PDB file of C-alpha atoms in Angstrom:
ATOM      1  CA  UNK A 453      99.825 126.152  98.023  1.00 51.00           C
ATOM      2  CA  UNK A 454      99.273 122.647  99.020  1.00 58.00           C
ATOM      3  CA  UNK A 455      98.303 121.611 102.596  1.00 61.00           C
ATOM      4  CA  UNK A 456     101.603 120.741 104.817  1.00 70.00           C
ATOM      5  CA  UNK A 457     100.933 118.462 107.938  1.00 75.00           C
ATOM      6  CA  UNK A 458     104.407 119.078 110.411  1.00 81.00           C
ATOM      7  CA  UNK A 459     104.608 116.610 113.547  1.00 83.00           C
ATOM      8  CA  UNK A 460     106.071 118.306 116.967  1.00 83.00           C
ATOM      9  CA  UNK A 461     106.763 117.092 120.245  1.00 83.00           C
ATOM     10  CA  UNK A 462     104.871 117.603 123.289  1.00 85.00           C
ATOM     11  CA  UNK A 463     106.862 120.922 123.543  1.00 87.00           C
ATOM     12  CA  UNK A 464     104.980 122.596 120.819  1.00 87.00           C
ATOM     13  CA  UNK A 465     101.315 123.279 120.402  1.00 89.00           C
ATOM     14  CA  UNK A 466      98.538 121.608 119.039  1.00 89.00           C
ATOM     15  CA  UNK A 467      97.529 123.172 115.574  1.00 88.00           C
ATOM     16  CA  UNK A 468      95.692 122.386 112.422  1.00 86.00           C
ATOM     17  CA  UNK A 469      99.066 122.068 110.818  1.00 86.00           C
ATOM     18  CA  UNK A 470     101.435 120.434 113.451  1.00 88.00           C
ATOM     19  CA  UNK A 471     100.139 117.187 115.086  1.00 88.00           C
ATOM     20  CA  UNK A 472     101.696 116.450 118.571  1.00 91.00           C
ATOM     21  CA  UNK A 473     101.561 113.776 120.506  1.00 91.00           C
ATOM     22  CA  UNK A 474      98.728 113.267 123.291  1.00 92.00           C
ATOM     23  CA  UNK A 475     100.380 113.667 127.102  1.00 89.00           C
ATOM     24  CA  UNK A 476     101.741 110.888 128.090  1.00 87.00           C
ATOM     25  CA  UNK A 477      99.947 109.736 131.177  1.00 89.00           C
ATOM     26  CA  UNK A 478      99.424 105.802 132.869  1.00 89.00           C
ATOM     27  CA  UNK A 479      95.961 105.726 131.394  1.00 90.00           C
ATOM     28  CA  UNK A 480      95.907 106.420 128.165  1.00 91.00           C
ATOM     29  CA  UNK A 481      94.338 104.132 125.910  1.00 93.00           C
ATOM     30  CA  UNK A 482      95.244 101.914 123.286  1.00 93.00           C
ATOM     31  CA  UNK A 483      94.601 104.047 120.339  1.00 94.00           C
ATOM     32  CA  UNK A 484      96.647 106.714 122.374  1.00 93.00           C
ATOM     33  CA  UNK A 485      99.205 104.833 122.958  1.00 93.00           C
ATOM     34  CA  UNK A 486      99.291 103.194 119.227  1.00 93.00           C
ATOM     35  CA  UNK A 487      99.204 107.201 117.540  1.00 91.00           C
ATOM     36  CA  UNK A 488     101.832 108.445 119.932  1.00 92.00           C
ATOM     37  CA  UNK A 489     103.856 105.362 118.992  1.00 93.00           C
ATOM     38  CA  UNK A 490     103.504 105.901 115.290  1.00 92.00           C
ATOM     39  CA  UNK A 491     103.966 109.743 115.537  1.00 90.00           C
ATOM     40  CA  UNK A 492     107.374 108.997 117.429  1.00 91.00           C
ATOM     41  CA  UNK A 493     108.409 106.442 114.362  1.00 91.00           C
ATOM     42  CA  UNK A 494     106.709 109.783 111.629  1.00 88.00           C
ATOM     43  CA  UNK A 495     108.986 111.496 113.480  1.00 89.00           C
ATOM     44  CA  UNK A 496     112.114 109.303 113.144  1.00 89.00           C
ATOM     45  CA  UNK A 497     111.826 108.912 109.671  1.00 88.00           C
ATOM     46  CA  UNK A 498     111.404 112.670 108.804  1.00 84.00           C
ATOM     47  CA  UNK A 499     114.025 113.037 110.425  1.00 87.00           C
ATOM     48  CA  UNK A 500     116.342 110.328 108.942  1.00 87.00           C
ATOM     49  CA  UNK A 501     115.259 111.681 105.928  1.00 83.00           C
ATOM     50  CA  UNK A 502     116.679 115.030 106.295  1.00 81.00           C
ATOM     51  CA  UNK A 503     119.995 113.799 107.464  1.00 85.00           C
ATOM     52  CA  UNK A 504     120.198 111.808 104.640  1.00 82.00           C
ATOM     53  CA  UNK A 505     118.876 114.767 102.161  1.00 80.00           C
ATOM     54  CA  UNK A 506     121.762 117.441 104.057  1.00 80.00           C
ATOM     55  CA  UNK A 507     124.297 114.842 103.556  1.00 80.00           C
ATOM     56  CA  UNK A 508     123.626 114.255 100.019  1.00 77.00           C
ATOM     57  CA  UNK A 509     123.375 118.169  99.442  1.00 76.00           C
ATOM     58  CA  UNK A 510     125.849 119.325 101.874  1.00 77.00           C
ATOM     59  CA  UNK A 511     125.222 123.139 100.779  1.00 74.00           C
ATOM     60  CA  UNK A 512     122.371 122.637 103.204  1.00 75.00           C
ATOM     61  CA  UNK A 513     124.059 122.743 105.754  1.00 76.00           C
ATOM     62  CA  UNK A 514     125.858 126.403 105.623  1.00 76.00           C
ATOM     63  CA  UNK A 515     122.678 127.949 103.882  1.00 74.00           C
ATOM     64  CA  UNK A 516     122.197 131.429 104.800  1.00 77.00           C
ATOM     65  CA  UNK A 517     119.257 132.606 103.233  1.00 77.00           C
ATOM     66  CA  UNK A 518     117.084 135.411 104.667  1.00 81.00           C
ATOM     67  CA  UNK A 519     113.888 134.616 102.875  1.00 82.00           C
ATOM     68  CA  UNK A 520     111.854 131.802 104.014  1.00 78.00           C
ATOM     69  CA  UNK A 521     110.220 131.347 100.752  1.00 84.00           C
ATOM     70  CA  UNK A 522     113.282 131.041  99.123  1.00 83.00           C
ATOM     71  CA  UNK A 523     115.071 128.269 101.647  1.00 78.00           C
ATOM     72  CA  UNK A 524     111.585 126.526 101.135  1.00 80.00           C
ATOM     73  CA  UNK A 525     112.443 126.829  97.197  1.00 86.00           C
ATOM     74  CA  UNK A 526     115.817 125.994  97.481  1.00 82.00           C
ATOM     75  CA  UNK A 527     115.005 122.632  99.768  1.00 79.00           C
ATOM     76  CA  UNK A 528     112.011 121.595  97.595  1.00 84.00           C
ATOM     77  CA  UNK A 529     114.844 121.913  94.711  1.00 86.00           C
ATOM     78  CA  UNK A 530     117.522 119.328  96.882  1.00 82.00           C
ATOM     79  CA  UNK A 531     114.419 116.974  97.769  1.00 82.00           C
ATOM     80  CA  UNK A 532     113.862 116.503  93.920  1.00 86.00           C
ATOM     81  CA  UNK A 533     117.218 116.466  92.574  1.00 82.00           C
ATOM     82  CA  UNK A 534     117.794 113.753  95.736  1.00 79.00           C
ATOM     83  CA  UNK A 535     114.604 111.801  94.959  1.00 81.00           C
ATOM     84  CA  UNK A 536     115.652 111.770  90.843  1.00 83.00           C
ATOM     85  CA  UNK A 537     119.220 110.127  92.418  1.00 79.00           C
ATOM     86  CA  UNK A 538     117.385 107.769  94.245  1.00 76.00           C
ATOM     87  CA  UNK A 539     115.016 106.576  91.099  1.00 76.00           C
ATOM     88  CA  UNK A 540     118.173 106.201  89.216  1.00 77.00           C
ATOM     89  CA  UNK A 541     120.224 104.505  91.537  1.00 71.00           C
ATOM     90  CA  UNK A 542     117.492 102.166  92.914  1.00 58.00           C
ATOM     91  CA  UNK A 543     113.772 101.106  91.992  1.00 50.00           C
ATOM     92  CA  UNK A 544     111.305 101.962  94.562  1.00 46.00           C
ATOM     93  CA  UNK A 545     107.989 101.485  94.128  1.00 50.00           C
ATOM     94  CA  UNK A 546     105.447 104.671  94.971  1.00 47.00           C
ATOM     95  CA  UNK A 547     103.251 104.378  97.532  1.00 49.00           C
ATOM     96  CA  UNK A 548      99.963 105.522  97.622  1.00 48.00           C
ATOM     97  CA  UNK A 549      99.205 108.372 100.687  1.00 52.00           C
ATOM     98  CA  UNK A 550      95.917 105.884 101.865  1.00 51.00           C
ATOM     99  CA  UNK A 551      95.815 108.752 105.071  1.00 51.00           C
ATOM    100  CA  UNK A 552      94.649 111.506 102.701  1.00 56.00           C
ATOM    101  CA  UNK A 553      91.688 109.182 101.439  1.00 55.00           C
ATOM    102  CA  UNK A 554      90.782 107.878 104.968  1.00 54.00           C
ATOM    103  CA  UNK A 555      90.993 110.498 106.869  1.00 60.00           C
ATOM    104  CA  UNK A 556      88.448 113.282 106.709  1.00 63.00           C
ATOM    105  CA  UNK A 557      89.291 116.261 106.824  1.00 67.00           C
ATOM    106  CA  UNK A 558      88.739 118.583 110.233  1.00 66.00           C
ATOM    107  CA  UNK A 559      88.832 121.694 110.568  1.00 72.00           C
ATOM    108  CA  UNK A 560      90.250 121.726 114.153  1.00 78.00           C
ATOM    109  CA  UNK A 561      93.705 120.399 115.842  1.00 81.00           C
ATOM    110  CA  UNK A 562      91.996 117.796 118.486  1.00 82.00           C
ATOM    111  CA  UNK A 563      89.475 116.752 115.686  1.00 80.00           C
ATOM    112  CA  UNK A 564      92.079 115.680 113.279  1.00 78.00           C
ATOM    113  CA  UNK A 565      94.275 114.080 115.924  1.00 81.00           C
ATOM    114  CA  UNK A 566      91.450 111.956 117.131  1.00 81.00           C
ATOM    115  CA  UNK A 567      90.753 110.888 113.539  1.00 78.00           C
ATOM    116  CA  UNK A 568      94.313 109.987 112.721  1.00 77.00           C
ATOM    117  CA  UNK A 569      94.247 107.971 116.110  1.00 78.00           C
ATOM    118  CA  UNK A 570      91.336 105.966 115.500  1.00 77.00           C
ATOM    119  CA  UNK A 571      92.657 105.637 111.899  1.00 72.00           C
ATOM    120  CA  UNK A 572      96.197 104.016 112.921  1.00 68.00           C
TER     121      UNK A 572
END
């Protein structure tokens, strides 16, 4: 199964797999302040993204499905079908993940927050 990086607020906790953003405090650096900033917009967009994806595939919205593997199966379906409408409706060109090739990987939370931070 591939690797799946989630972004969180500053409710939930730092993990390999869910960056948050660093505590917002007066002093906080630059590069803080720049990777909070960009999370935030991540964040934004993801989200967009699924509002856009539930109103395209409305079903999504009253899906009652016990099994997590199958809602992830059943989303992963929409996402395609939505991103086929999208290359048939409109040209967009791909964009190459350049954060996968930069960024190395680390094996724990702070370590890989630090290294998108510095990175952004």
């Amino acid at each position: 199964m591939p690797f799946i990086l989630q972004t969180g607020d500053t409710a939930y906790p730092l993990t390999r797999n869910l960056l948050k953003p660093y505590a917002d405090r007066a002093d906080n650096s630059a590069t803080i302040r720049r990777y909070n900033k960009k999370l935030s917009a991540t964040r934004v967009i993801v989200e967009n993204a699924n509002a856009r994806l539930k109103n395209k595939w409305r079903r999504l919205k009253k899906l009652n499905v016990l099994s997590a593997e199958r809602a992830r199966l059943i989303v992963r379906a929409c996402i395609v079908l939505h991103n086929l409408v999208l290359y048939h409706d409109t040209e967009v060109p791909p964009t190459p993940d350049t954060v996968a090739r930069v960024i190395p990987r680390h094996n724990d939370a702070a370590g890989k927050r630090d290294a998108i931070s510095t990175f952004l």
